[in-house]
């Protein structure tokens, strides 16, 4: 499927506008939106291989699509994990049979994925995972717990990092398994209630869940290599699209500061100007590293930059409102669940920015060891 705009695309635009008018902001209909994107061929633009129902697009074209999607304020994507993390990993490490089985449903928006990496005792220290996978004939039997699993409550499948060799230490003896989520009694998803009152993250419990042997990506015991390869795909075009959203949030805060007269405060004005300047710098850095593969510190630098910038933006959002930021849009009296507005949501949710996706401490350790060549941090017996 070639990249370009056709009469079918014009029909898609019309359908998208109608859908957005009816359902924007509704998480219930996000799967429907994924299928709409899939039918139009807009999933998988950046995949290194065409032929799975996806269009092929150059890097510049991918940037244009991602930025225009963000500018249009289209719904949050439910298929990001499958499209941008698992799919490139399957292209790099999967068998032809695995690619033929899993890539077309991702491109069609029919199957959604979540990432089974972090555990209660193995968050940033991913090599310490304890979830076990025992081979029984044509299947693996999986037991253990994952946590902070984004969109697990919507996902059809989960790619799980599990220990298939209990005698091995640390990153040795791990395997990368593709596990169906629809296994009643064997897979349980428990939403984690956040400060915002929403539940985007989940605990996932595997109690004898089954995964086919043919659904091991890479060889058994090579899960660490595959998992690290996947983490390398987390940067890229999506970073620039993210910054479009950041710019919209900053513009809204500036408008609020003007309306509330908080902008008269020279300290606040200076902070707003600094946020604007730093956002421009992040964009230039993202453009500089876009498509690069030889800089092991680039993803960590980018994460440190945007996470701390966004957290400071959340603080500015409530500072620009003054005392009014402590008042919600609705009565917070029990037993009704409290409601918060966009500024309050930004402030509360951004507290987690410096933790999820690899904490600041871990990102600095990666830069120190892999870029600066400093001595490695002791991690116990290997």
mmCIF file of C-alpha atoms in Angstrom:
data_model
loop_
_atom_site.group_PDB
_atom_site.id
_atom_site.type_symbol
_atom_site.label_atom_id
_atom_site.label_comp_id
_atom_site.label_asym_id
_atom_site.label_seq_id
_atom_site.Cartn_x
_atom_site.Cartn_y
_atom_site.Cartn_z
ATOM 1 C CA UNK A 1 0.000 0.000 0.000
ATOM 2 C CA UNK A 2 1.638 3.232 -1.104
ATOM 3 C CA UNK A 3 1.683 6.358 0.983
ATOM 4 C CA UNK A 4 -0.476 9.117 -0.474
ATOM 5 C CA UNK A 5 -3.896 10.723 -0.280
ATOM 6 C CA UNK A 6 -6.689 9.185 -2.344
ATOM 7 C CA UNK A 7 -10.462 9.499 -2.677
ATOM 8 C CA UNK A 8 -10.696 6.821 -0.004
ATOM 9 C CA UNK A 9 -8.680 9.067 2.299
ATOM 10 C CA UNK A 10 -11.173 11.877 1.765
ATOM 11 C CA UNK A 11 -13.948 9.478 2.777
ATOM 12 C CA UNK A 12 -11.868 8.509 5.805
ATOM 13 C CA UNK A 13 -11.512 12.164 6.815
ATOM 14 C CA UNK A 14 -15.277 12.593 6.680
ATOM 15 C CA UNK A 15 -15.839 9.421 8.709
ATOM 16 C CA UNK A 16 -13.186 10.476 11.219
ATOM 17 C CA UNK A 17 -14.765 13.910 11.720
ATOM 18 C CA UNK A 18 -18.171 12.337 12.340
ATOM 19 C CA UNK A 19 -16.682 9.797 14.754
ATOM 20 C CA UNK A 20 -14.722 12.424 16.665
ATOM 21 C CA UNK A 21 -17.778 14.640 17.013
ATOM 22 C CA UNK A 22 -19.696 11.778 18.594
ATOM 23 C CA UNK A 23 -17.047 10.036 20.670
ATOM 24 C CA UNK A 24 -14.060 12.270 21.398
ATOM 25 C CA UNK A 25 -12.795 11.652 24.928
ATOM 26 C CA UNK A 26 -14.658 8.354 25.317
ATOM 27 C CA UNK A 27 -12.352 5.440 26.150
ATOM 28 C CA UNK A 28 -15.177 3.000 25.459
ATOM 29 C CA UNK A 29 -14.914 3.654 21.727
ATOM 30 C CA UNK A 30 -11.138 3.660 21.387
ATOM 31 C CA UNK A 31 -11.133 0.146 19.910
ATOM 32 C CA UNK A 32 -13.611 1.305 17.267
ATOM 33 C CA UNK A 33 -11.275 4.179 16.450
ATOM 34 C CA UNK A 34 -8.324 1.792 16.064
ATOM 35 C CA UNK A 35 -10.317 -0.238 13.541
ATOM 36 C CA UNK A 36 -11.227 2.939 11.684
ATOM 37 C CA UNK A 37 -7.542 3.844 11.394
ATOM 38 C CA UNK A 38 -6.744 0.293 10.354
ATOM 39 C CA UNK A 39 -9.307 0.217 7.552
ATOM 40 C CA UNK A 40 -7.744 3.382 6.131
ATOM 41 C CA UNK A 41 -4.239 1.915 6.314
ATOM 42 C CA UNK A 42 -2.892 4.413 8.839
ATOM 43 C CA UNK A 43 -1.427 1.874 11.286
ATOM 44 C CA UNK A 44 2.151 0.701 10.793
ATOM 45 C CA UNK A 45 3.527 3.565 8.703
ATOM 46 C CA UNK A 46 6.947 3.197 10.287
ATOM 47 C CA UNK A 47 7.285 -0.576 10.051
ATOM 48 C CA UNK A 48 10.430 -1.623 8.195
ATOM 49 C CA UNK A 49 8.393 -4.156 6.190
ATOM 50 C CA UNK A 50 5.189 -3.504 4.177
ATOM 51 C CA UNK A 51 2.618 -6.058 3.113
ATOM 52 C CA UNK A 52 0.623 -6.541 6.316
ATOM 53 C CA UNK A 53 -2.163 -4.078 5.483
ATOM 54 C CA UNK A 54 0.007 -1.084 6.391
ATOM 55 C CA UNK A 55 1.117 1.774 4.164
ATOM 56 C CA UNK A 56 4.797 2.422 3.675
ATOM 57 C CA UNK A 57 6.016 5.899 4.577
ATOM 58 C CA UNK A 58 9.346 7.650 4.751
ATOM 59 C CA UNK A 59 10.581 9.230 7.951
ATOM 60 C CA UNK A 60 9.436 12.728 6.955
ATOM 61 C CA UNK A 61 5.989 11.415 6.030
ATOM 62 C CA UNK A 62 5.726 9.642 9.389
ATOM 63 C CA UNK A 63 6.548 12.902 11.180
ATOM 64 C CA UNK A 64 3.882 14.771 9.188
ATOM 65 C CA UNK A 65 1.253 12.146 10.015
ATOM 66 C CA UNK A 66 2.115 12.012 13.730
ATOM 67 C CA UNK A 67 2.180 15.779 14.159
ATOM 68 C CA UNK A 68 -1.064 16.350 12.253
ATOM 69 C CA UNK A 69 -2.738 13.605 14.272
ATOM 70 C CA UNK A 70 -1.687 15.382 17.472
ATOM 71 C CA UNK A 71 -2.750 18.816 16.185
ATOM 72 C CA UNK A 72 -6.207 17.486 15.306
ATOM 73 C CA UNK A 73 -6.652 16.403 18.964
ATOM 74 C CA UNK A 74 -7.643 12.943 17.807
ATOM 75 C CA UNK A 75 -8.342 10.318 20.506
ATOM 76 C CA UNK A 76 -5.486 8.702 22.454
ATOM 77 C CA UNK A 77 -4.275 5.551 20.745
ATOM 78 C CA UNK A 78 -4.993 2.146 22.256
ATOM 79 C CA UNK A 79 -2.817 0.397 19.680
ATOM 80 C CA UNK A 80 0.451 2.227 20.343
ATOM 81 C CA UNK A 81 2.104 -0.677 22.176
ATOM 82 C CA UNK A 82 1.393 -3.206 19.451
ATOM 83 C CA UNK A 83 2.124 -0.876 16.552
ATOM 84 C CA UNK A 84 5.254 0.896 17.770
ATOM 85 C CA UNK A 85 6.845 -1.596 20.177
ATOM 86 C CA UNK A 86 5.887 -5.179 19.409
ATOM 87 C CA UNK A 87 5.618 -4.946 15.615
ATOM 88 C CA UNK A 88 9.186 -3.667 14.981
ATOM 89 C CA UNK A 89 10.422 -6.281 17.454
ATOM 90 C CA UNK A 90 8.672 -9.059 15.536
ATOM 91 C CA UNK A 91 10.133 -7.778 12.273
ATOM 92 C CA UNK A 92 13.609 -7.867 13.837
ATOM 93 C CA UNK A 93 13.401 -11.111 15.816
ATOM 94 C CA UNK A 94 10.197 -12.974 14.919
ATOM 95 C CA UNK A 95 9.686 -15.916 12.599
ATOM 96 C CA UNK A 96 7.808 -15.559 9.323
ATOM 97 C CA UNK A 97 4.934 -17.450 10.924
ATOM 98 C CA UNK A 98 4.815 -15.060 13.876
ATOM 99 C CA UNK A 99 4.861 -12.023 11.604
ATOM 100 C CA UNK A 100 2.092 -13.428 9.422
ATOM 101 C CA UNK A 101 -0.020 -14.235 12.474
ATOM 102 C CA UNK A 102 0.338 -11.041 14.514
ATOM 103 C CA UNK A 103 1.182 -8.103 12.246
ATOM 104 C CA UNK A 104 -1.992 -8.033 10.090
ATOM 105 C CA UNK A 105 -4.369 -7.850 13.123
ATOM 106 C CA UNK A 106 -2.261 -5.029 14.589
ATOM 107 C CA UNK A 107 -2.375 -3.158 11.268
ATOM 108 C CA UNK A 108 -6.141 -3.645 11.140
ATOM 109 C CA UNK A 109 -6.641 -2.367 14.698
ATOM 110 C CA UNK A 110 -8.224 -5.697 15.604
ATOM 111 C CA UNK A 111 -5.832 -6.888 18.321
ATOM 112 C CA UNK A 112 -4.502 -4.687 21.117
ATOM 113 C CA UNK A 113 -1.388 -5.373 23.179
ATOM 114 C CA UNK A 114 0.081 -4.592 26.583
ATOM 115 C CA UNK A 115 3.627 -4.929 27.905
ATOM 116 C CA UNK A 116 4.395 -7.414 30.679
ATOM 117 C CA UNK A 117 7.778 -6.249 31.954
ATOM 118 C CA UNK A 118 7.692 -4.601 35.403
ATOM 119 C CA UNK A 119 6.993 -6.575 38.585
ATOM 120 C CA UNK A 120 6.596 -5.517 42.236
ATOM 121 C CA UNK A 121 10.246 -6.443 42.933
ATOM 122 C CA UNK A 122 11.561 -5.855 39.410
ATOM 123 C CA UNK A 123 10.570 -2.435 38.193
ATOM 124 C CA UNK A 124 13.566 -0.456 37.045
ATOM 125 C CA UNK A 125 15.778 -3.510 37.719
ATOM 126 C CA UNK A 126 14.161 -5.527 34.952
ATOM 127 C CA UNK A 127 16.668 -8.378 35.085
ATOM 128 C CA UNK A 128 15.238 -9.395 38.481
ATOM 129 C CA UNK A 129 11.898 -10.616 37.093
ATOM 130 C CA UNK A 130 10.461 -13.653 38.864
ATOM 131 C CA UNK A 131 7.493 -14.522 36.677
ATOM 132 C CA UNK A 132 8.153 -18.135 35.707
ATOM 133 C CA UNK A 133 7.309 -20.029 32.519
ATOM 134 C CA UNK A 134 7.533 -23.821 32.655
ATOM 135 C CA UNK A 135 7.371 -25.788 29.420
ATOM 136 C CA UNK A 136 4.691 -28.471 29.234
ATOM 137 C CA UNK A 137 4.587 -30.013 25.776
ATOM 138 C CA UNK A 138 3.475 -27.457 23.178
ATOM 139 C CA UNK A 139 2.812 -24.789 25.820
ATOM 140 C CA UNK A 140 4.460 -22.810 28.582
ATOM 141 C CA UNK A 141 2.624 -22.535 31.900
ATOM 142 C CA UNK A 142 3.145 -19.024 33.299
ATOM 143 C CA UNK A 143 2.871 -17.989 36.937
ATOM 144 C CA UNK A 144 3.673 -14.621 38.467
ATOM 145 C CA UNK A 145 2.649 -10.990 38.657
ATOM 146 C CA UNK A 146 3.234 -7.909 36.499
ATOM 147 C CA UNK A 147 2.479 -4.361 37.583
ATOM 148 C CA UNK A 148 2.046 -0.885 36.074
ATOM 149 C CA UNK A 149 0.786 -2.622 32.934
ATOM 150 C CA UNK A 150 -0.665 0.113 30.735
ATOM 151 C CA UNK A 151 -3.973 -0.687 28.993
ATOM 152 C CA UNK A 152 -4.008 -4.294 30.192
ATOM 153 C CA UNK A 153 -7.751 -3.924 30.791
ATOM 154 C CA UNK A 154 -8.243 -3.375 27.044
ATOM 155 C CA UNK A 155 -5.564 -5.688 25.642
ATOM 156 C CA UNK A 156 -6.107 -8.952 23.780
ATOM 157 C CA UNK A 157 -2.475 -10.037 24.110
ATOM 158 C CA UNK A 158 0.519 -9.337 26.353
ATOM 159 C CA UNK A 159 4.205 -9.798 25.538
ATOM 160 C CA UNK A 160 5.704 -11.150 28.746
ATOM 161 C CA UNK A 161 9.288 -11.302 29.934
ATOM 162 C CA UNK A 162 9.456 -14.496 32.002
ATOM 163 C CA UNK A 163 12.101 -16.772 33.479
ATOM 164 C CA UNK A 164 12.256 -20.106 31.654
ATOM 165 C CA UNK A 165 15.478 -21.262 33.347
ATOM 166 C CA UNK A 166 15.080 -21.007 37.147
ATOM 167 C CA UNK A 167 18.751 -21.864 37.687
ATOM 168 C CA UNK A 168 19.978 -18.872 35.687
ATOM 169 C CA UNK A 169 20.743 -15.511 37.299
ATOM 170 C CA UNK A 170 19.721 -12.002 36.346
ATOM 171 C CA UNK A 171 19.240 -11.460 32.614
ATOM 172 C CA UNK A 172 20.187 -15.024 31.724
ATOM 173 C CA UNK A 173 17.417 -17.594 31.354
ATOM 174 C CA UNK A 174 14.670 -15.133 30.357
ATOM 175 C CA UNK A 175 12.315 -15.607 27.413
ATOM 176 C CA UNK A 176 9.982 -13.279 25.509
ATOM 177 C CA UNK A 177 6.507 -14.846 25.318
ATOM 178 C CA UNK A 178 3.320 -13.784 23.525
ATOM 179 C CA UNK A 179 0.427 -14.523 25.886
ATOM 180 C CA UNK A 180 -3.331 -14.279 25.156
ATOM 181 C CA UNK A 181 -5.163 -12.273 27.829
ATOM 182 C CA UNK A 182 -8.512 -14.036 27.412
ATOM 183 C CA UNK A 183 -7.838 -16.891 29.828
ATOM 184 C CA UNK A 184 -10.490 -16.766 32.584
ATOM 185 C CA UNK A 185 -9.159 -18.058 35.884
ATOM 186 C CA UNK A 186 -5.602 -17.959 34.579
ATOM 187 C CA UNK A 187 -5.149 -14.260 33.799
ATOM 188 C CA UNK A 188 -6.566 -11.614 36.157
ATOM 189 C CA UNK A 189 -6.344 -7.854 35.588
ATOM 190 C CA UNK A 190 -6.773 -5.498 38.540
ATOM 191 C CA UNK A 191 -6.901 -1.748 37.754
ATOM 192 C CA UNK A 192 -4.723 0.556 39.874
ATOM 193 C CA UNK A 193 -6.560 3.702 40.953
ATOM 194 C CA UNK A 194 -4.377 6.771 40.482
ATOM 195 C CA UNK A 195 -4.340 10.258 41.986
ATOM 196 C CA UNK A 196 -6.423 11.421 39.037
ATOM 197 C CA UNK A 197 -9.190 8.963 39.863
ATOM 198 C CA UNK A 198 -8.567 7.049 36.619
ATOM 199 C CA UNK A 199 -7.027 3.609 36.149
ATOM 200 C CA UNK A 200 -4.711 3.538 33.142
ATOM 201 C CA UNK A 201 -2.291 1.148 34.847
ATOM 202 C CA UNK A 202 -3.021 -2.357 36.082
ATOM 203 C CA UNK A 203 -1.753 -5.324 38.019
ATOM 204 C CA UNK A 204 -1.786 -8.545 36.015
ATOM 205 C CA UNK A 205 -1.722 -11.949 37.712
ATOM 206 C CA UNK A 206 -0.789 -15.104 35.788
ATOM 207 C CA UNK A 207 -1.972 -18.286 37.504
ATOM 208 C CA UNK A 208 -1.068 -21.102 35.148
ATOM 209 C CA UNK A 209 -1.655 -19.002 32.028
ATOM 210 C CA UNK A 210 -0.654 -20.723 28.809
ATOM 211 C CA UNK A 211 1.461 -19.521 25.898
ATOM 212 C CA UNK A 212 2.310 -21.590 22.843
ATOM 213 C CA UNK A 213 5.934 -22.612 22.385
ATOM 214 C CA UNK A 214 5.720 -21.298 18.826
ATOM 215 C CA UNK A 215 4.947 -17.874 20.310
ATOM 216 C CA UNK A 216 8.391 -17.415 21.853
ATOM 217 C CA UNK A 217 10.070 -14.500 20.089
ATOM 218 C CA UNK A 218 13.729 -15.272 19.538
ATOM 219 C CA UNK A 219 15.039 -18.442 21.104
ATOM 220 C CA UNK A 220 14.267 -19.671 24.586
ATOM 221 C CA UNK A 221 16.609 -17.970 27.027
ATOM 222 C CA UNK A 222 17.197 -15.010 24.694
ATOM 223 C CA UNK A 223 14.421 -12.850 26.128
ATOM 224 C CA UNK A 224 16.752 -10.202 27.514
ATOM 225 C CA UNK A 225 18.212 -9.496 24.072
ATOM 226 C CA UNK A 226 14.728 -9.228 22.541
ATOM 227 C CA UNK A 227 13.408 -7.103 25.432
ATOM 228 C CA UNK A 228 16.294 -4.637 25.160
ATOM 229 C CA UNK A 229 15.790 -4.430 21.402
ATOM 230 C CA UNK A 230 12.142 -3.530 21.982
ATOM 231 C CA UNK A 231 13.060 -0.734 24.402
ATOM 232 C CA UNK A 232 15.125 0.807 21.614
ATOM 233 C CA UNK A 233 11.947 1.348 19.599
ATOM 234 C CA UNK A 234 10.354 3.543 22.298
ATOM 235 C CA UNK A 235 11.886 6.689 20.875
ATOM 236 C CA UNK A 236 11.254 8.109 17.422
ATOM 237 C CA UNK A 237 8.463 9.856 15.575
ATOM 238 C CA UNK A 238 6.043 9.620 18.517
ATOM 239 C CA UNK A 239 8.312 11.966 20.502
ATOM 240 C CA UNK A 240 7.624 14.812 18.070
ATOM 241 C CA UNK A 241 3.884 14.160 18.203
ATOM 242 C CA UNK A 242 4.073 14.189 22.000
ATOM 243 C CA UNK A 243 5.639 17.630 21.846
ATOM 244 C CA UNK A 244 2.679 18.954 19.826
ATOM 245 C CA UNK A 245 0.479 17.994 22.769
ATOM 246 C CA UNK A 246 2.920 19.649 25.169
ATOM 247 C CA UNK A 247 2.778 22.870 23.127
ATOM 248 C CA UNK A 248 -1.034 22.883 23.294
ATOM 249 C CA UNK A 249 -0.914 22.418 27.075
ATOM 250 C CA UNK A 250 1.597 25.253 27.440
ATOM 251 C CA UNK A 251 -0.528 27.579 25.287
ATOM 252 C CA UNK A 252 -3.529 26.858 27.498
ATOM 253 C CA UNK A 253 -1.564 27.675 30.639
ATOM 254 C CA UNK A 254 -0.324 30.959 29.154
ATOM 255 C CA UNK A 255 -3.930 31.867 28.343
ATOM 256 C CA UNK A 256 -5.001 31.027 31.893
ATOM 257 C CA UNK A 257 -2.181 33.129 33.340
ATOM 258 C CA UNK A 258 -3.299 36.090 31.268
ATOM 259 C CA UNK A 259 -6.951 35.702 32.270
ATOM 260 C CA UNK A 260 -6.127 35.318 35.973
ATOM 261 C CA UNK A 261 -3.607 38.205 35.906
ATOM 262 C CA UNK A 262 -1.005 35.792 37.295
ATOM 263 C CA UNK A 263 1.169 36.752 34.335
ATOM 264 C CA UNK A 264 1.922 40.042 36.126
ATOM 265 C CA UNK A 265 4.220 38.061 38.411
ATOM 266 C CA UNK A 266 7.715 38.373 36.858
ATOM 267 C CA UNK A 267 8.785 35.015 38.314
ATOM 268 C CA UNK A 268 5.852 33.252 36.670
ATOM 269 C CA UNK A 269 6.534 35.042 33.378
ATOM 270 C CA UNK A 270 10.145 33.899 33.495
ATOM 271 C CA UNK A 271 9.065 30.299 34.109
ATOM 272 C CA UNK A 272 6.644 30.399 31.184
ATOM 273 C CA UNK A 273 9.338 31.720 28.864
ATOM 274 C CA UNK A 274 11.750 29.052 30.054
ATOM 275 C CA UNK A 275 9.159 26.315 29.410
ATOM 276 C CA UNK A 276 8.696 27.612 25.865
ATOM 277 C CA UNK A 277 12.447 27.750 25.210
ATOM 278 C CA UNK A 278 13.039 24.266 26.628
ATOM 279 C CA UNK A 279 10.229 22.823 24.518
ATOM 280 C CA UNK A 280 11.875 24.224 21.387
ATOM 281 C CA UNK A 281 15.181 22.717 22.494
ATOM 282 C CA UNK A 282 13.543 19.315 22.992
ATOM 283 C CA UNK A 283 12.140 19.481 19.475
ATOM 284 C CA UNK A 284 15.542 20.260 17.976
ATOM 285 C CA UNK A 285 17.085 17.419 19.985
ATOM 286 C CA UNK A 286 14.378 15.018 18.783
ATOM 287 C CA UNK A 287 14.953 16.034 15.170
ATOM 288 C CA UNK A 288 18.697 15.617 15.635
ATOM 289 C CA UNK A 289 18.382 12.051 16.905
ATOM 290 C CA UNK A 290 15.416 10.982 14.766
ATOM 291 C CA UNK A 291 16.138 7.735 12.988
ATOM 292 C CA UNK A 292 19.519 7.362 14.651
ATOM 293 C CA UNK A 293 20.672 3.956 15.912
ATOM 294 C CA UNK A 294 24.196 4.539 17.185
ATOM 295 C CA UNK A 295 23.601 6.689 20.254
ATOM 296 C CA UNK A 296 22.867 4.499 23.310
ATOM 297 C CA UNK A 297 22.205 7.536 25.497
ATOM 298 C CA UNK A 298 19.696 9.327 23.250
ATOM 299 C CA UNK A 299 16.533 7.622 24.619
ATOM 300 C CA UNK A 300 17.615 8.270 28.209
ATOM 301 C CA UNK A 301 18.460 11.917 27.544
ATOM 302 C CA UNK A 302 15.100 12.423 25.831
ATOM 303 C CA UNK A 303 13.224 10.785 28.713
ATOM 304 C CA UNK A 304 14.997 12.933 31.301
ATOM 305 C CA UNK A 305 14.247 16.087 29.323
ATOM 306 C CA UNK A 306 10.550 15.615 28.634
ATOM 307 C CA UNK A 307 9.598 13.977 31.953
ATOM 308 C CA UNK A 308 11.018 16.786 34.079
ATOM 309 C CA UNK A 309 9.761 19.466 31.669
ATOM 310 C CA UNK A 310 6.222 18.070 31.778
ATOM 311 C CA UNK A 311 6.279 17.788 35.547
ATOM 312 C CA UNK A 312 7.244 21.452 35.856
ATOM 313 C CA UNK A 313 4.458 22.294 33.409
ATOM 314 C CA UNK A 314 1.946 20.625 35.717
ATOM 315 C CA UNK A 315 3.176 22.785 38.572
ATOM 316 C CA UNK A 316 2.799 25.878 36.392
ATOM 317 C CA UNK A 317 -0.754 24.872 35.486
ATOM 318 C CA UNK A 318 -1.915 25.164 39.092
ATOM 319 C CA UNK A 319 0.307 28.134 39.894
ATOM 320 C CA UNK A 320 -1.269 30.122 37.046
ATOM 321 C CA UNK A 321 -4.719 29.424 38.551
ATOM 322 C CA UNK A 322 -3.782 30.475 42.052
ATOM 323 C CA UNK A 323 -6.101 29.432 44.889
ATOM 324 C CA UNK A 324 -8.759 28.468 42.364
ATOM 325 C CA UNK A 325 -6.662 25.438 41.380
ATOM 326 C CA UNK A 326 -7.691 23.773 44.646
ATOM 327 C CA UNK A 327 -11.380 23.837 43.692
ATOM 328 C CA UNK A 328 -12.807 21.094 41.514
ATOM 329 C CA UNK A 329 -15.420 21.449 38.779
ATOM 330 C CA UNK A 330 -17.947 19.461 40.847
ATOM 331 C CA UNK A 331 -18.799 18.755 44.498
ATOM 332 C CA UNK A 332 -16.166 16.460 46.016
ATOM 333 C CA UNK A 333 -18.359 15.307 48.887
ATOM 334 C CA UNK A 334 -18.633 11.563 49.476
ATOM 335 C CA UNK A 335 -19.770 9.113 48.248
ATOM 336 C CA UNK A 336 -19.540 10.551 44.733
ATOM 337 C CA UNK A 337 -16.134 10.136 43.017
ATOM 338 C CA UNK A 338 -14.295 13.403 42.754
ATOM 339 C CA UNK A 339 -13.855 15.130 39.431
ATOM 340 C CA UNK A 340 -10.868 17.174 38.340
ATOM 341 C CA UNK A 341 -10.350 19.524 35.429
ATOM 342 C CA UNK A 342 -7.603 19.410 32.790
ATOM 343 C CA UNK A 343 -5.109 21.534 34.738
ATOM 344 C CA UNK A 344 -5.539 19.485 37.900
ATOM 345 C CA UNK A 345 -5.209 16.262 35.890
ATOM 346 C CA UNK A 346 -1.991 17.549 34.333
ATOM 347 C CA UNK A 347 -0.544 18.415 37.732
ATOM 348 C CA UNK A 348 -1.440 15.101 39.373
ATOM 349 C CA UNK A 349 -0.672 12.734 36.499
ATOM 350 C CA UNK A 350 2.657 14.362 35.660
ATOM 351 C CA UNK A 351 3.974 13.409 39.114
ATOM 352 C CA UNK A 352 4.506 9.937 37.648
ATOM 353 C CA UNK A 353 6.383 11.150 34.548
ATOM 354 C CA UNK A 354 9.776 10.811 36.224
ATOM 355 C CA UNK A 355 9.007 7.248 37.365
ATOM 356 C CA UNK A 356 7.243 5.263 34.632
ATOM 357 C CA UNK A 357 9.110 4.199 31.515
ATOM 358 C CA UNK A 358 12.309 4.048 33.541
ATOM 359 C CA UNK A 359 12.881 6.345 36.513
ATOM 360 C CA UNK A 360 15.200 9.350 36.378
ATOM 361 C CA UNK A 361 17.741 7.464 38.472
ATOM 362 C CA UNK A 362 17.829 4.588 35.995
ATOM 363 C CA UNK A 363 18.152 6.931 33.005
ATOM 364 C CA UNK A 364 21.121 8.672 34.630
ATOM 365 C CA UNK A 365 22.740 5.310 35.364
ATOM 366 C CA UNK A 366 22.370 4.305 31.706
ATOM 367 C CA UNK A 367 23.994 7.550 30.566
ATOM 368 C CA UNK A 368 26.800 7.177 33.111
ATOM 369 C CA UNK A 369 27.641 3.586 32.188
ATOM 370 C CA UNK A 370 26.887 3.377 28.456
ATOM 371 C CA UNK A 371 27.836 6.882 27.329
ATOM 372 C CA UNK A 372 30.363 8.232 29.842
ATOM 373 C CA UNK A 373 31.979 4.863 30.528
ATOM 374 C CA UNK A 374 31.800 5.190 34.299
ATOM 375 C CA UNK A 375 32.072 2.059 36.497
ATOM 376 C CA UNK A 376 28.908 -0.014 36.603
ATOM 377 C CA UNK A 377 26.566 0.100 39.569
ATOM 378 C CA UNK A 378 26.860 -3.049 41.753
ATOM 379 C CA UNK A 379 23.822 -5.258 41.183
ATOM 380 C CA UNK A 380 24.603 -8.311 43.261
ATOM 381 C CA UNK A 381 25.641 -11.763 42.128
ATOM 382 C CA UNK A 382 25.433 -12.629 38.441
#
